[in-house]
PDB file of C-alpha atoms in Angstrom:
ATOM      1  CA  UNK A   1     -15.942 -19.297   3.567  1.00  0.00           C
ATOM      2  CA  UNK A   2     -14.838 -15.809   3.984  1.00  0.00           C
ATOM      3  CA  UNK A   3     -13.749 -13.630   1.347  1.00  0.00           C
ATOM      4  CA  UNK A   4     -12.644 -10.779   0.015  1.00  0.00           C
ATOM      5  CA  UNK A   5     -14.536  -7.819  -1.909  1.00  0.00           C
ATOM      6  CA  UNK A   6     -12.473  -6.266  -4.415  1.00  0.00           C
ATOM      7  CA  UNK A   7     -13.682  -4.160  -7.239  1.00  0.00           C
ATOM      8  CA  UNK A   8     -12.382  -1.849 -10.232  1.00  0.00           C
ATOM      9  CA  UNK A   9     -10.895  -2.690 -13.547  1.00  0.00           C
ATOM     10  CA  UNK A  10      -7.564  -2.020 -12.487  1.00  0.00           C
ATOM     11  CA  UNK A  11      -7.769  -3.974  -9.059  1.00  0.00           C
ATOM     12  CA  UNK A  12      -9.383  -7.459  -9.838  1.00  0.00           C
ATOM     13  CA  UNK A  13      -7.591  -7.982 -13.097  1.00  0.00           C
ATOM     14  CA  UNK A  14      -4.394  -7.915  -9.979  1.00  0.00           C
ATOM     15  CA  UNK A  15      -6.183  -9.904  -8.544  1.00  0.00           C
ATOM     16  CA  UNK A  16      -6.242 -11.956 -11.362  1.00  0.00           C
ATOM     17  CA  UNK A  17      -2.553 -11.941 -11.588  1.00  0.00           C
ATOM     18  CA  UNK A  18      -1.687 -12.248  -8.000  1.00  0.00           C
ATOM     19  CA  UNK A  19      -2.167 -15.517  -5.774  1.00  0.00           C
ATOM     20  CA  UNK A  20      -4.911 -14.982  -3.823  1.00  0.00           C
ATOM     21  CA  UNK A  21      -7.628 -17.248  -5.665  1.00  0.00           C
ATOM     22  CA  UNK A  22     -10.696 -15.393  -7.207  1.00  0.00           C
ATOM     23  CA  UNK A  23     -13.934 -17.000  -6.175  1.00  0.00           C
ATOM     24  CA  UNK A  24     -16.194 -15.409  -7.961  1.00  0.00           C
ATOM     25  CA  UNK A  25     -16.962 -12.194 -10.883  1.00  0.00           C
ATOM     26  CA  UNK A  26     -19.113 -10.309 -12.002  1.00  0.00           C
ATOM     27  CA  UNK A  27     -19.587  -7.101 -14.556  1.00  0.00           C
ATOM     28  CA  UNK A  28     -21.641  -5.345 -16.121  1.00  0.00           C
ATOM     29  CA  UNK A  29     -22.305  -5.316 -20.358  1.00  0.00           C
ATOM     30  CA  UNK A  30     -20.586  -3.057 -21.177  1.00  0.00           C
ATOM     31  CA  UNK A  31     -17.217  -3.733 -19.116  1.00  0.00           C
ATOM     32  CA  UNK A  32     -17.321  -7.164 -20.523  1.00  0.00           C
ATOM     33  CA  UNK A  33     -17.535  -6.162 -23.917  1.00  0.00           C
ATOM     34  CA  UNK A  34     -14.745  -3.978 -23.191  1.00  0.00           C
ATOM     35  CA  UNK A  35     -12.471  -5.508 -21.317  1.00  0.00           C
ATOM     36  CA  UNK A  36     -12.208  -8.785 -22.672  1.00  0.00           C
ATOM     37  CA  UNK A  37      -9.318 -10.098 -20.271  1.00  0.00           C
ATOM     38  CA  UNK A  38     -12.799 -10.516 -18.452  1.00  0.00           C
ATOM     39  CA  UNK A  39     -14.245 -13.298 -20.616  1.00  0.00           C
ATOM     40  CA  UNK A  40     -10.642 -15.418 -20.384  1.00  0.00           C
ATOM     41  CA  UNK A  41     -10.404 -15.324 -16.536  1.00  0.00           C
ATOM     42  CA  UNK A  42     -11.131 -18.717 -14.284  1.00  0.00           C
ATOM     43  CA  UNK A  43     -14.066 -18.401 -12.824  1.00  0.00           C
ATOM     44  CA  UNK A  44     -17.122 -17.567 -15.569  1.00  0.00           C
ATOM     45  CA  UNK A  45     -17.227 -14.268 -15.788  1.00  0.00           C
ATOM     46  CA  UNK A  46     -21.153 -13.187 -14.527  1.00  0.00           C
ATOM     47  CA  UNK A  47     -23.080 -10.524 -16.631  1.00  0.00           C
ATOM     48  CA  UNK A  48     -25.090  -8.340 -14.239  1.00  0.00           C
ATOM     49  CA  UNK A  49     -26.497  -5.228 -14.447  1.00  0.00           C
ATOM     50  CA  UNK A  50     -25.002  -1.998 -12.930  1.00  0.00           C
ATOM     51  CA  UNK A  51     -26.905  -1.670 -10.081  1.00  0.00           C
ATOM     52  CA  UNK A  52     -26.528  -5.294  -8.154  1.00  0.00           C
ATOM     53  CA  UNK A  53     -22.443  -4.908  -8.790  1.00  0.00           C
ATOM     54  CA  UNK A  54     -23.618  -0.865  -7.090  1.00  0.00           C
ATOM     55  CA  UNK A  55     -25.689  -3.186  -3.929  1.00  0.00           C
ATOM     56  CA  UNK A  56     -22.465  -5.762  -3.866  1.00  0.00           C
ATOM     57  CA  UNK A  57     -19.421  -3.648  -3.462  1.00  0.00           C
ATOM     58  CA  UNK A  58     -21.793  -0.882  -1.205  1.00  0.00           C
ATOM     59  CA  UNK A  59     -20.602   2.100  -3.809  1.00  0.00           C
ATOM     60  CA  UNK A  60     -20.475   3.124  -7.282  1.00  0.00           C
ATOM     61  CA  UNK A  61     -16.755   3.642  -7.897  1.00  0.00           C
ATOM     62  CA  UNK A  62     -16.119  -0.007  -9.104  1.00  0.00           C
ATOM     63  CA  UNK A  63     -16.357   0.193 -12.400  1.00  0.00           C
ATOM     64  CA  UNK A  64     -18.461  -1.842 -13.685  1.00  0.00           C
ATOM     65  CA  UNK A  65     -16.076  -5.049 -12.477  1.00  0.00           C
ATOM     66  CA  UNK A  66     -16.816  -7.015  -9.222  1.00  0.00           C
ATOM     67  CA  UNK A  67     -14.957 -10.464  -8.069  1.00  0.00           C
ATOM     68  CA  UNK A  68     -14.600 -11.718  -4.821  1.00  0.00           C
ATOM     69  CA  UNK A  69     -11.600 -13.760  -3.332  1.00  0.00           C
ATOM     70  CA  UNK A  70     -10.448 -15.513  -0.956  1.00  0.00           C
ATOM     71  CA  UNK A  71      -8.847 -13.037   1.849  1.00  0.00           C
ATOM     72  CA  UNK A  72      -5.526 -11.233   1.635  1.00  0.00           C
ATOM     73  CA  UNK A  73      -2.820 -12.532   3.384  1.00  0.00           C
ATOM     74  CA  UNK A  74      -0.383 -10.423   5.220  1.00  0.00           C
ATOM     75  CA  UNK A  75       3.059 -10.628   5.149  1.00  0.00           C
ATOM     76  CA  UNK A  76       5.552 -11.761   9.014  1.00  0.00           C
ATOM     77  CA  UNK A  77       7.183  -8.019   9.338  1.00  0.00           C
ATOM     78  CA  UNK A  78      10.228  -9.210  11.014  1.00  0.00           C
ATOM     79  CA  UNK A  79      10.687 -11.509   8.004  1.00  0.00           C
ATOM     80  CA  UNK A  80      10.042  -8.435   5.979  1.00  0.00           C
ATOM     81  CA  UNK A  81      13.491  -6.722   7.517  1.00  0.00           C
ATOM     82  CA  UNK A  82      15.062  -9.654   8.062  1.00  0.00           C
ATOM     83  CA  UNK A  83      16.095  -9.366   3.771  1.00  0.00           C
ATOM     84  CA  UNK A  84      18.231  -8.735   2.821  1.00  0.00           C
ATOM     85  CA  UNK A  85      18.615  -4.424   2.191  1.00  0.00           C
ATOM     86  CA  UNK A  86      15.010  -4.128   2.620  1.00  0.00           C
ATOM     87  CA  UNK A  87      12.697  -0.609   1.523  1.00  0.00           C
ATOM     88  CA  UNK A  88       9.795  -0.602   3.540  1.00  0.00           C
ATOM     89  CA  UNK A  89       7.567   2.085   4.291  1.00  0.00           C
ATOM     90  CA  UNK A  90       6.463   2.217   7.997  1.00  0.00           C
ATOM     91  CA  UNK A  91       2.304   4.045   8.014  1.00  0.00           C
ATOM     92  CA  UNK A  92       1.984   4.993  11.323  1.00  0.00           C
ATOM     93  CA  UNK A  93      -1.521   6.617  11.914  1.00  0.00           C
ATOM     94  CA  UNK A  94      -2.717   6.471   7.915  1.00  0.00           C
ATOM     95  CA  UNK A  95      -6.066   5.996   8.406  1.00  0.00           C
ATOM     96  CA  UNK A  96      -7.667   6.411   4.898  1.00  0.00           C
ATOM     97  CA  UNK A  97      -7.986   4.100   2.552  1.00  0.00           C
ATOM     98  CA  UNK A  98      -7.077   6.234  -0.214  1.00  0.00           C
ATOM     99  CA  UNK A  99      -3.820   7.178   1.150  1.00  0.00           C
ATOM    100  CA  UNK A 100      -2.547   3.656   1.906  1.00  0.00           C
ATOM    101  CA  UNK A 101      -3.797   2.229  -1.486  1.00  0.00           C
ATOM    102  CA  UNK A 102      -1.537   5.282  -2.960  1.00  0.00           C
ATOM    103  CA  UNK A 103       1.282   4.334  -1.571  1.00  0.00           C
ATOM    104  CA  UNK A 104       1.318   1.079  -2.009  1.00  0.00           C
ATOM    105  CA  UNK A 105       1.175   1.333  -5.136  1.00  0.00           C
ATOM    106  CA  UNK A 106       3.764   3.995  -5.415  1.00  0.00           C
ATOM    107  CA  UNK A 107       5.512   1.016  -3.106  1.00  0.00           C
ATOM    108  CA  UNK A 108       5.224  -1.481  -5.438  1.00  0.00           C
ATOM    109  CA  UNK A 109       6.530   0.391  -8.333  1.00  0.00           C
ATOM    110  CA  UNK A 110       9.172   1.398  -6.296  1.00  0.00           C
ATOM    111  CA  UNK A 111      10.026  -2.544  -5.738  1.00  0.00           C
ATOM    112  CA  UNK A 112      10.090  -1.471  -2.167  1.00  0.00           C
ATOM    113  CA  UNK A 113      10.803  -4.846   0.491  1.00  0.00           C
ATOM    114  CA  UNK A 114       6.875  -4.557   1.726  1.00  0.00           C
ATOM    115  CA  UNK A 115       4.884  -1.575   4.189  1.00  0.00           C
ATOM    116  CA  UNK A 116       3.934  -2.264   7.905  1.00  0.00           C
ATOM    117  CA  UNK A 117       1.099  -0.376   9.344  1.00  0.00           C
ATOM    118  CA  UNK A 118       0.113  -0.758  12.880  1.00  0.00           C
ATOM    119  CA  UNK A 119      -3.041  -3.242  14.228  1.00  0.00           C
ATOM    120  CA  UNK A 120      -4.361   0.068  15.545  1.00  0.00           C
ATOM    121  CA  UNK A 121      -5.659   3.288  14.453  1.00  0.00           C
ATOM    122  CA  UNK A 122      -4.060   2.210  10.770  1.00  0.00           C
ATOM    123  CA  UNK A 123      -6.132   1.838   7.510  1.00  0.00           C
ATOM    124  CA  UNK A 124      -5.502  -2.611   6.704  1.00  0.00           C
ATOM    125  CA  UNK A 125      -6.045  -4.212   3.627  1.00  0.00           C
ATOM    126  CA  UNK A 126     -10.108  -3.079   2.204  1.00  0.00           C
ATOM    127  CA  UNK A 127     -11.400  -3.221  -1.474  1.00  0.00           C
ATOM    128  CA  UNK A 128     -11.123   0.363  -0.825  1.00  0.00           C
ATOM    129  CA  UNK A 129      -7.627   0.377  -0.487  1.00  0.00           C
ATOM    130  CA  UNK A 130      -7.349  -2.715  -3.681  1.00  0.00           C
ATOM    131  CA  UNK A 131      -9.411  -0.093  -5.747  1.00  0.00           C
ATOM    132  CA  UNK A 132      -6.920   3.200  -4.832  1.00  0.00           C
ATOM    133  CA  UNK A 133      -3.622   0.849  -4.850  1.00  0.00           C
ATOM    134  CA  UNK A 134      -4.485  -0.241  -8.488  1.00  0.00           C
ATOM    135  CA  UNK A 135      -4.170  -4.062  -7.956  1.00  0.00           C
ATOM    136  CA  UNK A 136      -0.478  -3.437  -6.171  1.00  0.00           C
ATOM    137  CA  UNK A 137      -1.448  -4.812  -2.953  1.00  0.00           C
ATOM    138  CA  UNK A 138      -1.983  -7.998  -4.608  1.00  0.00           C
ATOM    139  CA  UNK A 139       1.926  -7.680  -5.626  1.00  0.00           C
ATOM    140  CA  UNK A 140       3.455  -6.152  -1.898  1.00  0.00           C
ATOM    141  CA  UNK A 141       4.013  -7.337   0.865  1.00  0.00           C
ATOM    142  CA  UNK A 142       1.969  -6.350   3.642  1.00  0.00           C
ATOM    143  CA  UNK A 143       2.383  -7.205   7.465  1.00  0.00           C
ATOM    144  CA  UNK A 144       0.847  -5.713  10.322  1.00  0.00           C
ATOM    145  CA  UNK A 145       2.298  -5.572  14.156  1.00  0.00           C
ATOM    146  CA  UNK A 146       0.787  -4.733  17.103  1.00  0.00           C
ATOM    147  CA  UNK A 147       3.012  -2.262  18.562  1.00  0.00           C
ATOM    148  CA  UNK A 148       5.128  -0.100  15.960  1.00  0.00           C
ATOM    149  CA  UNK A 149       7.774   0.814  17.524  1.00  0.00           C
ATOM    150  CA  UNK A 150       8.498  -2.027  19.492  1.00  0.00           C
ATOM    151  CA  UNK A 151       9.123  -4.106  16.336  1.00  0.00           C
ATOM    152  CA  UNK A 152      10.944  -0.585  15.174  1.00  0.00           C
ATOM    153  CA  UNK A 153      13.074  -1.228  18.053  1.00  0.00           C
ATOM    154  CA  UNK A 154      13.294  -4.614  17.511  1.00  0.00           C
ATOM    155  CA  UNK A 155      14.808  -4.722  13.723  1.00  0.00           C
ATOM    156  CA  UNK A 156      16.434  -1.820  13.213  1.00  0.00           C
ATOM    157  CA  UNK A 157      20.437  -3.202  13.243  1.00  0.00           C
ATOM    158  CA  UNK A 158      23.650  -1.534  11.619  1.00  0.00           C
ATOM    159  CA  UNK A 159      23.181  -2.120   8.274  1.00  0.00           C
ATOM    160  CA  UNK A 160      18.720  -1.572   9.288  1.00  0.00           C
ATOM    161  CA  UNK A 161      18.307   2.096  10.012  1.00  0.00           C
ATOM    162  CA  UNK A 162      15.011   2.906  10.545  1.00  0.00           C
ATOM    163  CA  UNK A 163      14.379   6.997   9.310  1.00  0.00           C
ATOM    164  CA  UNK A 164      10.975   9.423  10.771  1.00  0.00           C
ATOM    165  CA  UNK A 165       9.908  11.483   7.872  1.00  0.00           C
ATOM    166  CA  UNK A 166       9.073  15.544   9.012  1.00  0.00           C
ATOM    167  CA  UNK A 167       8.640  18.551   7.784  1.00  0.00           C
ATOM    168  CA  UNK A 168      11.065  19.792  10.595  1.00  0.00           C
ATOM    169  CA  UNK A 169      14.383  17.414  10.159  1.00  0.00           C
ATOM    170  CA  UNK A 170      17.715  19.118   8.992  1.00  0.00           C
ATOM    171  CA  UNK A 171      18.970  16.399   6.658  1.00  0.00           C
ATOM    172  CA  UNK A 172      17.352  16.961   3.151  1.00  0.00           C
ATOM    173  CA  UNK A 173      16.498  13.059   1.381  1.00  0.00           C
ATOM    174  CA  UNK A 174      19.294  13.575  -0.417  1.00  0.00           C
ATOM    175  CA  UNK A 175      21.739  14.523   2.195  1.00  0.00           C
ATOM    176  CA  UNK A 176      20.244  11.115   3.984  1.00  0.00           C
ATOM    177  CA  UNK A 177      22.090   7.985   2.985  1.00  0.00           C
ATOM    178  CA  UNK A 178      19.320   5.689   1.805  1.00  0.00           C
ATOM    179  CA  UNK A 179      21.377   2.759   0.339  1.00  0.00           C
ATOM    180  CA  UNK A 180      21.664   0.477   2.598  1.00  0.00           C
ATOM    181  CA  UNK A 181      19.020  -1.231   4.205  1.00  0.00           C
ATOM    182  CA  UNK A 182      16.082   1.280   5.187  1.00  0.00           C
ATOM    183  CA  UNK A 183      12.545   1.830   6.679  1.00  0.00           C
ATOM    184  CA  UNK A 184      10.832   4.713   5.990  1.00  0.00           C
ATOM    185  CA  UNK A 185       7.738   5.924   8.529  1.00  0.00           C
ATOM    186  CA  UNK A 186       5.049   8.531   7.580  1.00  0.00           C
ATOM    187  CA  UNK A 187       2.808  10.167  10.009  1.00  0.00           C
ATOM    188  CA  UNK A 188      -0.553  10.991   9.357  1.00  0.00           C
ATOM    189  CA  UNK A 189      -1.137  14.778   7.783  1.00  0.00           C
ATOM    190  CA  UNK A 190      -2.191  16.315  11.073  1.00  0.00           C
ATOM    191  CA  UNK A 191      -1.343  13.784  12.981  1.00  0.00           C
ATOM    192  CA  UNK A 192       1.958  13.504  11.920  1.00  0.00           C
ATOM    193  CA  UNK A 193       4.340  10.136  13.940  1.00  0.00           C
ATOM    194  CA  UNK A 194       3.852   9.408  17.323  1.00  0.00           C
ATOM    195  CA  UNK A 195       6.172  10.691  19.957  1.00  0.00           C
ATOM    196  CA  UNK A 196       7.002   6.966  21.324  1.00  0.00           C
ATOM    197  CA  UNK A 197       7.584   6.370  17.276  1.00  0.00           C
ATOM    198  CA  UNK A 198      10.257   9.129  16.762  1.00  0.00           C
ATOM    199  CA  UNK A 199      12.135   8.854  19.164  1.00  0.00           C
ATOM    200  CA  UNK A 200      12.428   4.975  18.057  1.00  0.00           C
ATOM    201  CA  UNK A 201      13.844   6.072  14.991  1.00  0.00           C
ATOM    202  CA  UNK A 202      17.598   6.649  14.182  1.00  0.00           C
ATOM    203  CA  UNK A 203      17.131   9.976  12.283  1.00  0.00           C
ATOM    204  CA  UNK A 204      15.133  11.534  10.617  1.00  0.00           C
ATOM    205  CA  UNK A 205      14.394  13.105   7.074  1.00  0.00           C
ATOM    206  CA  UNK A 206      12.524  15.887   5.209  1.00  0.00           C
ATOM    207  CA  UNK A 207      11.397  16.532   2.058  1.00  0.00           C
ATOM    208  CA  UNK A 208      13.099  20.484   1.076  1.00  0.00           C
ATOM    209  CA  UNK A 209       9.363  22.526   0.550  1.00  0.00           C
ATOM    210  CA  UNK A 210       9.599  25.274  -2.152  1.00  0.00           C
ATOM    211  CA  UNK A 211       6.488  26.713  -2.828  1.00  0.00           C
ATOM    212  CA  UNK A 212       4.616  27.749   0.630  1.00  0.00           C
ATOM    213  CA  UNK A 213       1.903  24.854   1.336  1.00  0.00           C
ATOM    214  CA  UNK A 214       4.249  23.832   4.479  1.00  0.00           C
ATOM    215  CA  UNK A 215       3.531  19.673   4.097  1.00  0.00           C
ATOM    216  CA  UNK A 216       2.702  16.445   1.219  1.00  0.00           C
ATOM    217  CA  UNK A 217      -0.012  14.546   0.688  1.00  0.00           C
ATOM    218  CA  UNK A 218       2.024  11.481   3.293  1.00  0.00           C
ATOM    219  CA  UNK A 219       1.707   9.169  -0.403  1.00  0.00           C
ATOM    220  CA  UNK A 220       3.526  11.984  -2.243  1.00  0.00           C
ATOM    221  CA  UNK A 221       6.176  12.393   0.442  1.00  0.00           C
ATOM    222  CA  UNK A 222       6.240   8.243   0.586  1.00  0.00           C
ATOM    223  CA  UNK A 223       6.342   8.652  -3.427  1.00  0.00           C
ATOM    224  CA  UNK A 224       9.245  10.579  -3.289  1.00  0.00           C
ATOM    225  CA  UNK A 225      10.972   9.112   0.101  1.00  0.00           C
ATOM    226  CA  UNK A 226      11.000   5.372  -2.041  1.00  0.00           C
ATOM    227  CA  UNK A 227      12.480   6.797  -4.991  1.00  0.00           C
ATOM    228  CA  UNK A 228      14.898   8.385  -3.693  1.00  0.00           C
ATOM    229  CA  UNK A 229      16.020   5.472  -1.792  1.00  0.00           C
ATOM    230  CA  UNK A 230      15.821   3.529  -4.756  1.00  0.00           C
ATOM    231  CA  UNK A 231      18.217   5.816  -7.048  1.00  0.00           C
ATOM    232  CA  UNK A 232      20.680   5.917  -4.293  1.00  0.00           C
ATOM    233  CA  UNK A 233      20.520   2.292  -4.881  1.00  0.00           C
ATOM    234  CA  UNK A 234      21.037   2.049  -7.928  1.00  0.00           C
ATOM    235  CA  UNK A 235      23.741   5.081  -8.409  1.00  0.00           C
TER     236      UNK A 235
END
């Protein structure tokens, strides 16, 4: 049976709270004593030495908790776009799992409809992403599309605009109309958004920087724009 590895205290706890079935659960003696929820989990907790968890997770960053779950189920990108006034984040060429995890955490906190990723050149949901998201991926729809530019061109409409996050855009984020259906497209640091994806966007929006650095980390940029969109919707 195919199963996914999840490690880290928050990631495993959210997996237990989410839709996936947790099939097997390991913890160190120290973690088992300090995290009472482990004993209440549906699968019987197995207490193992730290070395066994490090070998299973292939990292020492497991925080004393490792689980095996049913495979992560990706969402349908077209269904996400068909939602009423959706708020979607797209990541183009973002290959660092820690960045994807951080964006997922911010998107889930901002109440986003979901995240859409291209099938090639992008990180997807792995154990490292689950850990970096603090388990947010268990509650946030994530979809993968074969061709991001084509999907954007097919789903954008009069009440669903596509915005490219770009440092050179003339329109600042608080001057853009993000109160309606919005798809926010972010590129990786150094690479940016691919030209064809950029041309498919309806407009570009920037995050004004008052310091001397030229750009923000993609996860920080995503958090700022997602929460600005949420603020405008509440207003």
